[in-house]
mmCIF file with all atom_site columns, C-alpha atoms and ligand atoms in Angstrom:
data_model
loop_
_atom_site.group_PDB
_atom_site.id
_atom_site.type_symbol
_atom_site.label_atom_id
_atom_site.label_alt_id
_atom_site.label_comp_id
_atom_site.label_asym_id
_atom_site.label_entity_id
_atom_site.label_seq_id
_atom_site.pdbx_PDB_ins_code
_atom_site.Cartn_x
_atom_site.Cartn_y
_atom_site.Cartn_z
_atom_site.occupancy
_atom_site.B_iso_or_equiv
_atom_site.pdbx_formal_charge
_atom_site.auth_seq_id
_atom_site.auth_comp_id
_atom_site.auth_asym_id
_atom_site.auth_atom_id
_atom_site.pdbx_PDB_model_num
ATOM   1   C CA . MET A 1 1   ? -6.394 14.853 -16.330 1.00 0.00 ? 1   MET A CA 1
ATOM   2   C CA . LEU A 1 2   ? -5.492 11.374 -15.019 1.00 0.00 ? 2   LEU A CA 1
ATOM   3   C CA . PHE A 1 3   ? -2.283 10.578 -13.175 1.00 0.00 ? 3   PHE A CA 1
ATOM   4   C CA . ALA A 1 4   ? -0.681 7.364  -11.968 1.00 0.00 ? 4   ALA A CA 1
ATOM   5   C CA . ILE A 1 5   ? 1.200  7.306  -8.683  1.00 0.00 ? 5   ILE A CA 1
ATOM   6   C CA . GLY A 1 6   ? 3.318  4.588  -7.128  1.00 0.00 ? 6   GLY A CA 1
ATOM   7   C CA . SER A 1 7   ? 5.941  3.953  -4.500  1.00 0.00 ? 7   SER A CA 1
ATOM   8   C CA . ASP A 1 8   ? 7.833  1.252  -2.692  1.00 0.00 ? 8   ASP A CA 1
ATOM   9   C CA . HIS A 1 9   ? 7.937  1.062  1.112   1.00 0.00 ? 9   HIS A CA 1
ATOM   10  C CA . GLY A 1 10  ? 10.616 3.799  1.202   1.00 0.00 ? 10  GLY A CA 1
ATOM   11  C CA . GLY A 1 11  ? 8.283  6.228  -0.526  1.00 0.00 ? 11  GLY A CA 1
ATOM   12  C CA . LEU A 1 12  ? 4.933  5.251  0.934   1.00 0.00 ? 12  LEU A CA 1
ATOM   13  C CA . GLU A 1 13  ? 4.556  8.097  3.442   1.00 0.00 ? 13  GLU A CA 1
ATOM   14  C CA . LEU A 1 14  ? 5.415  10.729 0.871   1.00 0.00 ? 14  LEU A CA 1
ATOM   15  C CA . LYS A 1 15  ? 3.118  9.110  -1.672  1.00 0.00 ? 15  LYS A CA 1
ATOM   16  C CA . ASN A 1 16  ? 0.227  9.415  0.779   1.00 0.00 ? 16  ASN A CA 1
ATOM   17  C CA . ALA A 1 17  ? 0.987  13.108 1.335   1.00 0.00 ? 17  ALA A CA 1
ATOM   18  C CA . ILE A 1 18  ? 1.137  13.689 -2.433  1.00 0.00 ? 18  ILE A CA 1
ATOM   19  C CA . LYS A 1 19  ? -2.179 11.896 -2.950  1.00 0.00 ? 19  LYS A CA 1
ATOM   20  C CA . LYS A 1 20  ? -3.764 14.402 -0.567  1.00 0.00 ? 20  LYS A CA 1
ATOM   21  C CA . LEU A 1 21  ? -2.355 17.272 -2.602  1.00 0.00 ? 21  LEU A CA 1
ATOM   22  C CA . LEU A 1 22  ? -3.687 15.791 -5.856  1.00 0.00 ? 22  LEU A CA 1
ATOM   23  C CA . GLU A 1 23  ? -7.116 15.371 -4.265  1.00 0.00 ? 23  GLU A CA 1
ATOM   24  C CA . GLU A 1 24  ? -7.093 18.993 -3.045  1.00 0.00 ? 24  GLU A CA 1
ATOM   25  C CA . ARG A 1 25  ? -6.380 20.050 -6.625  1.00 0.00 ? 25  ARG A CA 1
ATOM   26  C CA . GLY A 1 26  ? -9.112 17.846 -8.084  1.00 0.00 ? 26  GLY A CA 1
ATOM   27  C CA . ILE A 1 27  ? -6.628 15.699 -10.001 1.00 0.00 ? 27  ILE A CA 1
ATOM   28  C CA . SER A 1 28  ? -7.749 12.094 -10.540 1.00 0.00 ? 28  SER A CA 1
ATOM   29  C CA . TYR A 1 29  ? -5.150 9.399  -10.085 1.00 0.00 ? 29  TYR A CA 1
ATOM   30  C CA . VAL A 1 30  ? -4.647 5.655  -10.150 1.00 0.00 ? 30  VAL A CA 1
ATOM   31  C CA . ASP A 1 31  ? -2.685 4.424  -7.137  1.00 0.00 ? 31  ASP A CA 1
ATOM   32  C CA . CYS A 1 32  ? -0.472 1.587  -8.361  1.00 0.00 ? 32  CYS A CA 1
ATOM   33  C CA . GLY A 1 33  ? 0.712  0.694  -4.825  1.00 0.00 ? 33  GLY A CA 1
ATOM   34  C CA . THR A 1 34  ? 2.416  -0.229 -2.628  1.00 0.00 ? 34  THR A CA 1
ATOM   35  C CA . ASP A 1 35  ? -0.255 -0.084 0.054   1.00 0.00 ? 35  ASP A CA 1
ATOM   36  C CA . ASN A 1 36  ? 1.598  -0.933 3.239   1.00 0.00 ? 36  ASN A CA 1
ATOM   37  C CA . GLY A 1 37  ? 5.052  -0.644 4.779   1.00 0.00 ? 37  GLY A CA 1
ATOM   38  C CA . ASP A 1 38  ? 6.208  -4.176 3.938   1.00 0.00 ? 38  ASP A CA 1
ATOM   39  C CA . SER A 1 39  ? 9.477  -4.311 2.046   1.00 0.00 ? 39  SER A CA 1
ATOM   40  C CA . VAL A 1 40  ? 8.851  -4.560 -1.709  1.00 0.00 ? 40  VAL A CA 1
ATOM   41  C CA . ASP A 1 41  ? 10.908 -4.221 -4.888  1.00 0.00 ? 41  ASP A CA 1
ATOM   42  C CA . TYR A 1 42  ? 10.775 -0.751 -6.449  1.00 0.00 ? 42  TYR A CA 1
ATOM   43  C CA . PRO A 1 43  ? 11.000 -2.025 -10.080 1.00 0.00 ? 43  PRO A CA 1
ATOM   44  C CA . ASP A 1 44  ? 7.567  -3.650 -9.697  1.00 0.00 ? 44  ASP A CA 1
ATOM   45  C CA . TYR A 1 45  ? 5.891  -0.335 -8.850  1.00 0.00 ? 45  TYR A CA 1
ATOM   46  C CA . GLY A 1 46  ? 7.988  1.787  -11.175 1.00 0.00 ? 46  GLY A CA 1
ATOM   47  C CA . GLU A 1 47  ? 6.955  -0.524 -13.998 1.00 0.00 ? 47  GLU A CA 1
ATOM   48  C CA . LYS A 1 48  ? 3.239  -0.213 -13.217 1.00 0.00 ? 48  LYS A CA 1
ATOM   49  C CA . VAL A 1 49  ? 3.294  3.583  -13.396 1.00 0.00 ? 49  VAL A CA 1
ATOM   50  C CA . ALA A 1 50  ? 5.734  3.886  -16.301 1.00 0.00 ? 50  ALA A CA 1
ATOM   51  C CA . ARG A 1 51  ? 3.737  1.396  -18.405 1.00 0.00 ? 51  ARG A CA 1
ATOM   52  C CA . LYS A 1 52  ? 0.617  3.539  -18.037 1.00 0.00 ? 52  LYS A CA 1
ATOM   53  C CA . VAL A 1 53  ? 2.454  6.735  -18.985 1.00 0.00 ? 53  VAL A CA 1
ATOM   54  C CA . SER A 1 54  ? 4.311  5.046  -21.833 1.00 0.00 ? 54  SER A CA 1
ATOM   55  C CA . GLY A 1 55  ? 1.104  3.620  -23.294 1.00 0.00 ? 55  GLY A CA 1
ATOM   56  C CA . GLY A 1 56  ? -0.840 6.877  -22.958 1.00 0.00 ? 56  GLY A CA 1
ATOM   57  C CA . GLU A 1 57  ? -3.296 5.416  -20.449 1.00 0.00 ? 57  GLU A CA 1
ATOM   58  C CA . VAL A 1 58  ? -2.536 8.322  -18.103 1.00 0.00 ? 58  VAL A CA 1
ATOM   59  C CA . GLU A 1 59  ? -1.137 11.764 -18.775 1.00 0.00 ? 59  GLU A CA 1
ATOM   60  C CA . SER A 1 60  ? 1.603  11.788 -16.147 1.00 0.00 ? 60  SER A CA 1
ATOM   61  C CA . GLY A 1 61  ? 3.040  9.831  -13.253 1.00 0.00 ? 61  GLY A CA 1
ATOM   62  C CA . ILE A 1 62  ? 4.618  10.338 -9.869  1.00 0.00 ? 62  ILE A CA 1
ATOM   63  C CA . LEU A 1 63  ? 7.004  7.773  -8.378  1.00 0.00 ? 63  LEU A CA 1
ATOM   64  C CA . VAL A 1 64  ? 8.585  7.698  -4.948  1.00 0.00 ? 64  VAL A CA 1
ATOM   65  C CA . CYS A 1 65  ? 11.187 5.333  -3.515  1.00 0.00 ? 65  CYS A CA 1
ATOM   66  C CA . GLY A 1 66  ? 13.818 5.873  -0.811  1.00 0.00 ? 66  GLY A CA 1
ATOM   67  C CA . THR A 1 67  ? 16.150 8.017  -2.912  1.00 0.00 ? 67  THR A CA 1
ATOM   68  C CA . GLY A 1 68  ? 14.183 8.252  -6.158  1.00 0.00 ? 68  GLY A CA 1
ATOM   69  C CA . ILE A 1 69  ? 17.176 6.780  -7.989  1.00 0.00 ? 69  ILE A CA 1
ATOM   70  C CA . GLY A 1 70  ? 15.831 3.269  -8.526  1.00 0.00 ? 70  GLY A CA 1
ATOM   71  C CA . MET A 1 71  ? 12.451 4.506  -9.728  1.00 0.00 ? 71  MET A CA 1
ATOM   72  C CA . SER A 1 72  ? 14.144 6.881  -12.198 1.00 0.00 ? 72  SER A CA 1
ATOM   73  C CA . ILE A 1 73  ? 16.233 4.081  -13.642 1.00 0.00 ? 73  ILE A CA 1
ATOM   74  C CA . VAL A 1 74  ? 13.179 1.866  -14.122 1.00 0.00 ? 74  VAL A CA 1
ATOM   75  C CA . ALA A 1 75  ? 10.859 4.523  -15.512 1.00 0.00 ? 75  ALA A CA 1
ATOM   76  C CA . ASN A 1 76  ? 13.346 5.790  -18.093 1.00 0.00 ? 76  ASN A CA 1
ATOM   77  C CA . LYS A 1 77  ? 13.519 2.315  -19.679 1.00 0.00 ? 77  LYS A CA 1
ATOM   78  C CA . PHE A 1 78  ? 10.029 2.865  -21.092 1.00 0.00 ? 78  PHE A CA 1
ATOM   79  C CA . PRO A 1 79  ? 9.433  4.472  -24.503 1.00 0.00 ? 79  PRO A CA 1
ATOM   80  C CA . HIS A 1 80  ? 8.014  8.002  -24.383 1.00 0.00 ? 80  HIS A CA 1
ATOM   81  C CA . VAL A 1 81  ? 8.782  8.329  -20.676 1.00 0.00 ? 81  VAL A CA 1
ATOM   82  C CA . ARG A 1 82  ? 10.757 11.331 -19.490 1.00 0.00 ? 82  ARG A CA 1
ATOM   83  C CA . ALA A 1 83  ? 11.201 10.713 -15.777 1.00 0.00 ? 83  ALA A CA 1
ATOM   84  C CA . ALA A 1 84  ? 12.905 13.427 -13.734 1.00 0.00 ? 84  ALA A CA 1
ATOM   85  C CA . LEU A 1 85  ? 14.373 12.880 -10.276 1.00 0.00 ? 85  LEU A CA 1
ATOM   86  C CA . VAL A 1 86  ? 13.831 16.202 -8.551  1.00 0.00 ? 86  VAL A CA 1
ATOM   87  C CA . THR A 1 87  ? 15.059 17.456 -5.178  1.00 0.00 ? 87  THR A CA 1
ATOM   88  C CA . ASP A 1 88  ? 13.956 21.100 -5.121  1.00 0.00 ? 88  ASP A CA 1
ATOM   89  C CA . THR A 1 89  ? 11.435 23.475 -6.660  1.00 0.00 ? 89  THR A CA 1
ATOM   90  C CA . PHE A 1 90  ? 13.909 24.914 -9.184  1.00 0.00 ? 90  PHE A CA 1
ATOM   91  C CA . MET A 1 91  ? 14.483 21.447 -10.612 1.00 0.00 ? 91  MET A CA 1
ATOM   92  C CA . ALA A 1 92  ? 10.722 20.818 -10.550 1.00 0.00 ? 92  ALA A CA 1
ATOM   93  C CA . ARG A 1 93  ? 10.091 23.903 -12.683 1.00 0.00 ? 93  ARG A CA 1
ATOM   94  C CA . MET A 1 94  ? 12.914 23.056 -15.101 1.00 0.00 ? 94  MET A CA 1
ATOM   95  C CA . ALA A 1 95  ? 11.728 19.452 -15.351 1.00 0.00 ? 95  ALA A CA 1
ATOM   96  C CA . LYS A 1 96  ? 8.493  20.749 -16.887 1.00 0.00 ? 96  LYS A CA 1
ATOM   97  C CA . GLU A 1 97  ? 9.640  23.918 -18.696 1.00 0.00 ? 97  GLU A CA 1
ATOM   98  C CA . HIS A 1 98  ? 12.714 22.388 -20.380 1.00 0.00 ? 98  HIS A CA 1
ATOM   99  C CA . ASN A 1 99  ? 12.317 18.602 -20.227 1.00 0.00 ? 99  ASN A CA 1
ATOM   100 C CA . ASN A 1 100 ? 8.539  18.237 -20.284 1.00 0.00 ? 100 ASN A CA 1
ATOM   101 C CA . ALA A 1 101 ? 8.983  15.444 -17.749 1.00 0.00 ? 101 ALA A CA 1
ATOM   102 C CA . ASN A 1 102 ? 5.948  13.197 -17.732 1.00 0.00 ? 102 ASN A CA 1
ATOM   103 C CA . ILE A 1 103 ? 6.994  11.340 -14.590 1.00 0.00 ? 103 ILE A CA 1
ATOM   104 C CA . LEU A 1 104 ? 8.145  13.168 -11.475 1.00 0.00 ? 104 LEU A CA 1
ATOM   105 C CA . VAL A 1 105 ? 10.370 11.088 -9.204  1.00 0.00 ? 105 VAL A CA 1
ATOM   106 C CA . LEU A 1 106 ? 10.989 11.893 -5.547  1.00 0.00 ? 106 LEU A CA 1
ATOM   107 C CA . GLY A 1 107 ? 12.984 10.412 -2.683  1.00 0.00 ? 107 GLY A CA 1
ATOM   108 C CA . GLY A 1 108 ? 11.003 9.571  0.435   1.00 0.00 ? 108 GLY A CA 1
ATOM   109 C CA . ARG A 1 109 ? 14.210 9.470  2.494   1.00 0.00 ? 109 ARG A CA 1
ATOM   110 C CA . VAL A 1 110 ? 15.479 12.693 0.964   1.00 0.00 ? 110 VAL A CA 1
ATOM   111 C CA . LEU A 1 111 ? 12.525 15.081 1.256   1.00 0.00 ? 111 LEU A CA 1
ATOM   112 C CA . ASN A 1 112 ? 10.040 15.905 3.981   1.00 0.00 ? 112 ASN A CA 1
ATOM   113 C CA . GLU A 1 113 ? 6.322  16.175 3.190   1.00 0.00 ? 113 GLU A CA 1
ATOM   114 C CA . GLN A 1 114 ? 6.357  19.953 2.812   1.00 0.00 ? 114 GLN A CA 1
ATOM   115 C CA . GLN A 1 115 ? 9.311  19.901 0.418   1.00 0.00 ? 115 GLN A CA 1
ATOM   116 C CA . ALA A 1 116 ? 7.719  17.129 -1.630  1.00 0.00 ? 116 ALA A CA 1
ATOM   117 C CA . CYS A 1 117 ? 4.356  18.912 -1.870  1.00 0.00 ? 117 CYS A CA 1
ATOM   118 C CA . ASP A 1 118 ? 6.064  22.177 -2.883  1.00 0.00 ? 118 ASP A CA 1
ATOM   119 C CA . ILE A 1 119 ? 7.920  20.286 -5.609  1.00 0.00 ? 119 ILE A CA 1
ATOM   120 C CA . VAL A 1 120 ? 4.790  18.562 -6.914  1.00 0.00 ? 120 VAL A CA 1
ATOM   121 C CA . ALA A 1 121 ? 2.824  21.830 -6.903  1.00 0.00 ? 121 ALA A CA 1
ATOM   122 C CA . THR A 1 122 ? 5.613  23.621 -8.799  1.00 0.00 ? 122 THR A CA 1
ATOM   123 C CA . TRP A 1 123 ? 5.799  20.859 -11.414 1.00 0.00 ? 123 TRP A CA 1
ATOM   124 C CA . LEU A 1 124 ? 2.016  20.865 -11.840 1.00 0.00 ? 124 LEU A CA 1
ATOM   125 C CA . ASP A 1 125 ? 1.874  24.641 -12.232 1.00 0.00 ? 125 ASP A CA 1
ATOM   126 C CA . ALA A 1 126 ? 4.746  24.911 -14.723 1.00 0.00 ? 126 ALA A CA 1
ATOM   127 C CA . SER A 1 127 ? 4.335  24.680 -18.515 1.00 0.00 ? 127 SER A CA 1
ATOM   128 C CA . PHE A 1 128 ? 6.602  23.251 -21.196 1.00 0.00 ? 128 PHE A CA 1
ATOM   129 C CA . GLU A 1 129 ? 8.323  26.053 -23.108 1.00 0.00 ? 129 GLU A CA 1
ATOM   130 C CA . GLY A 1 130 ? 8.671  24.211 -26.441 1.00 0.00 ? 130 GLY A CA 1
ATOM   131 C CA . GLY A 1 131 ? 10.954 25.823 -29.069 1.00 0.00 ? 131 GLY A CA 1
ATOM   132 C CA . ARG A 1 132 ? 14.576 24.746 -28.673 1.00 0.00 ? 132 ARG A CA 1
ATOM   133 C CA . HIS A 1 133 ? 13.559 22.438 -25.843 1.00 0.00 ? 133 HIS A CA 1
ATOM   134 C CA . GLN A 1 134 ? 11.215 20.574 -28.199 1.00 0.00 ? 134 GLN A CA 1
ATOM   135 C CA . TRP A 1 135 ? 14.063 20.070 -30.696 1.00 0.00 ? 135 TRP A CA 1
ATOM   136 C CA . ARG A 1 136 ? 16.112 18.514 -27.911 1.00 0.00 ? 136 ARG A CA 1
ATOM   137 C CA . LEU A 1 137 ? 13.288 16.213 -26.888 1.00 0.00 ? 137 LEU A CA 1
ATOM   138 C CA . ASP A 1 138 ? 12.918 15.263 -30.557 1.00 0.00 ? 138 ASP A CA 1
ATOM   139 C CA . LYS A 1 139 ? 16.577 14.213 -30.533 1.00 0.00 ? 139 LYS A CA 1
ATOM   140 C CA . ILE A 1 140 ? 15.977 12.012 -27.503 1.00 0.00 ? 140 ILE A CA 1
ATOM   141 C CA . ALA A 1 141 ? 12.924 10.497 -29.203 1.00 0.00 ? 141 ALA A CA 1
ATOM   142 C CA . ALA A 1 142 ? 15.022 9.771  -32.313 1.00 0.00 ? 142 ALA A CA 1
ATOM   143 C CA . ILE A 1 143 ? 17.654 7.954  -30.210 1.00 0.00 ? 143 ILE A CA 1
ATOM   144 C CA . GLU A 1 144 ? 14.907 5.973  -28.504 1.00 0.00 ? 144 GLU A CA 1
ATOM   145 C CA . LYS A 1 145 ? 13.345 5.041  -31.837 1.00 0.00 ? 145 LYS A CA 1
ATOM   146 C CA . GLN A 1 146 ? 16.668 3.882  -33.226 1.00 0.00 ? 146 GLN A CA 1
ATOM   147 C CA . LEU A 1 147 ? 17.471 1.785  -30.152 1.00 0.00 ? 147 LEU A CA 1
ATOM   148 C CA . CYS A 1 148 ? 14.013 0.192  -30.148 1.00 0.00 ? 148 CYS A CA 1
ATOM   149 C CA . GLN A 1 149 ? 14.511 -0.966 -33.763 1.00 0.00 ? 149 GLN A CA 1
ATOM   150 C CA . GLN A 1 150 ? 17.724 -2.864 -32.919 1.00 0.00 ? 150 GLN A CA 1
HETATM 151 C C1 . RB5 V 2 .   ? 14.755 0.410  -0.623  1.00 0.00 ? 1   RB5 V C1 1
HETATM 152 O O1 . RB5 V 2 .   ? 15.426 0.123  0.546   1.00 0.00 ? 1   RB5 V O1 1
HETATM 153 C C2 . RB5 V 2 .   ? 15.538 1.400  -1.463  1.00 0.00 ? 1   RB5 V C2 1
HETATM 154 O O2 . RB5 V 2 .   ? 16.640 0.762  -2.031  1.00 0.00 ? 1   RB5 V O2 1
HETATM 155 C C3 . RB5 V 2 .   ? 14.658 2.016  -2.524  1.00 0.00 ? 1   RB5 V C3 1
HETATM 156 O O3 . RB5 V 2 .   ? 13.577 2.638  -1.911  1.00 0.00 ? 1   RB5 V O3 1
HETATM 157 C C4 . RB5 V 2 .   ? 15.280 3.077  -3.408  1.00 0.00 ? 1   RB5 V C4 1
HETATM 158 O O4 . RB5 V 2 .   ? 15.935 4.040  -2.665  1.00 0.00 ? 1   RB5 V O4 1
HETATM 159 C C5 . RB5 V 2 .   ? 16.066 2.573  -4.542  1.00 0.00 ? 1   RB5 V C5 1
HETATM 160 O O5 . RB5 V 2 .   ? 16.616 3.328  -5.347  1.00 0.00 ? 1   RB5 V O5 1
#
């Protein structure tokens, strides 16, 4: 299992906490930056992670910016990406069980480290339920396909 993780300056601290959690769980990851607290543009880092998920280079991604909003907007531009901005463990579970989210997005100025790690752990431990939820994802994929042909 290989993940990609990325943040801007607003998400850096939380990203570092999440990296520790992934390491504790033996999950390999590619850190797409940023590496320091200098102000950067979130689309640059959202793109790096979303491109890897979209192209199948990694299984899943985690993105963190100040609110999570900017990263969600960027990531969901990419084909095959289902990025979910999550603020609690209920949403984390639903993001996997119903939406099969392949990128988890968090807000570094919204959540503390404990909340973020609980959310990531819940998302990792949950499983996609398939069935009617798969039909709905198929509908999203059909819209995406149609739009990409235009
Ligand atoms: C950066 O100040 C901030 O705008 C960014 O981290 C994020 O919250 C954007 O959605």
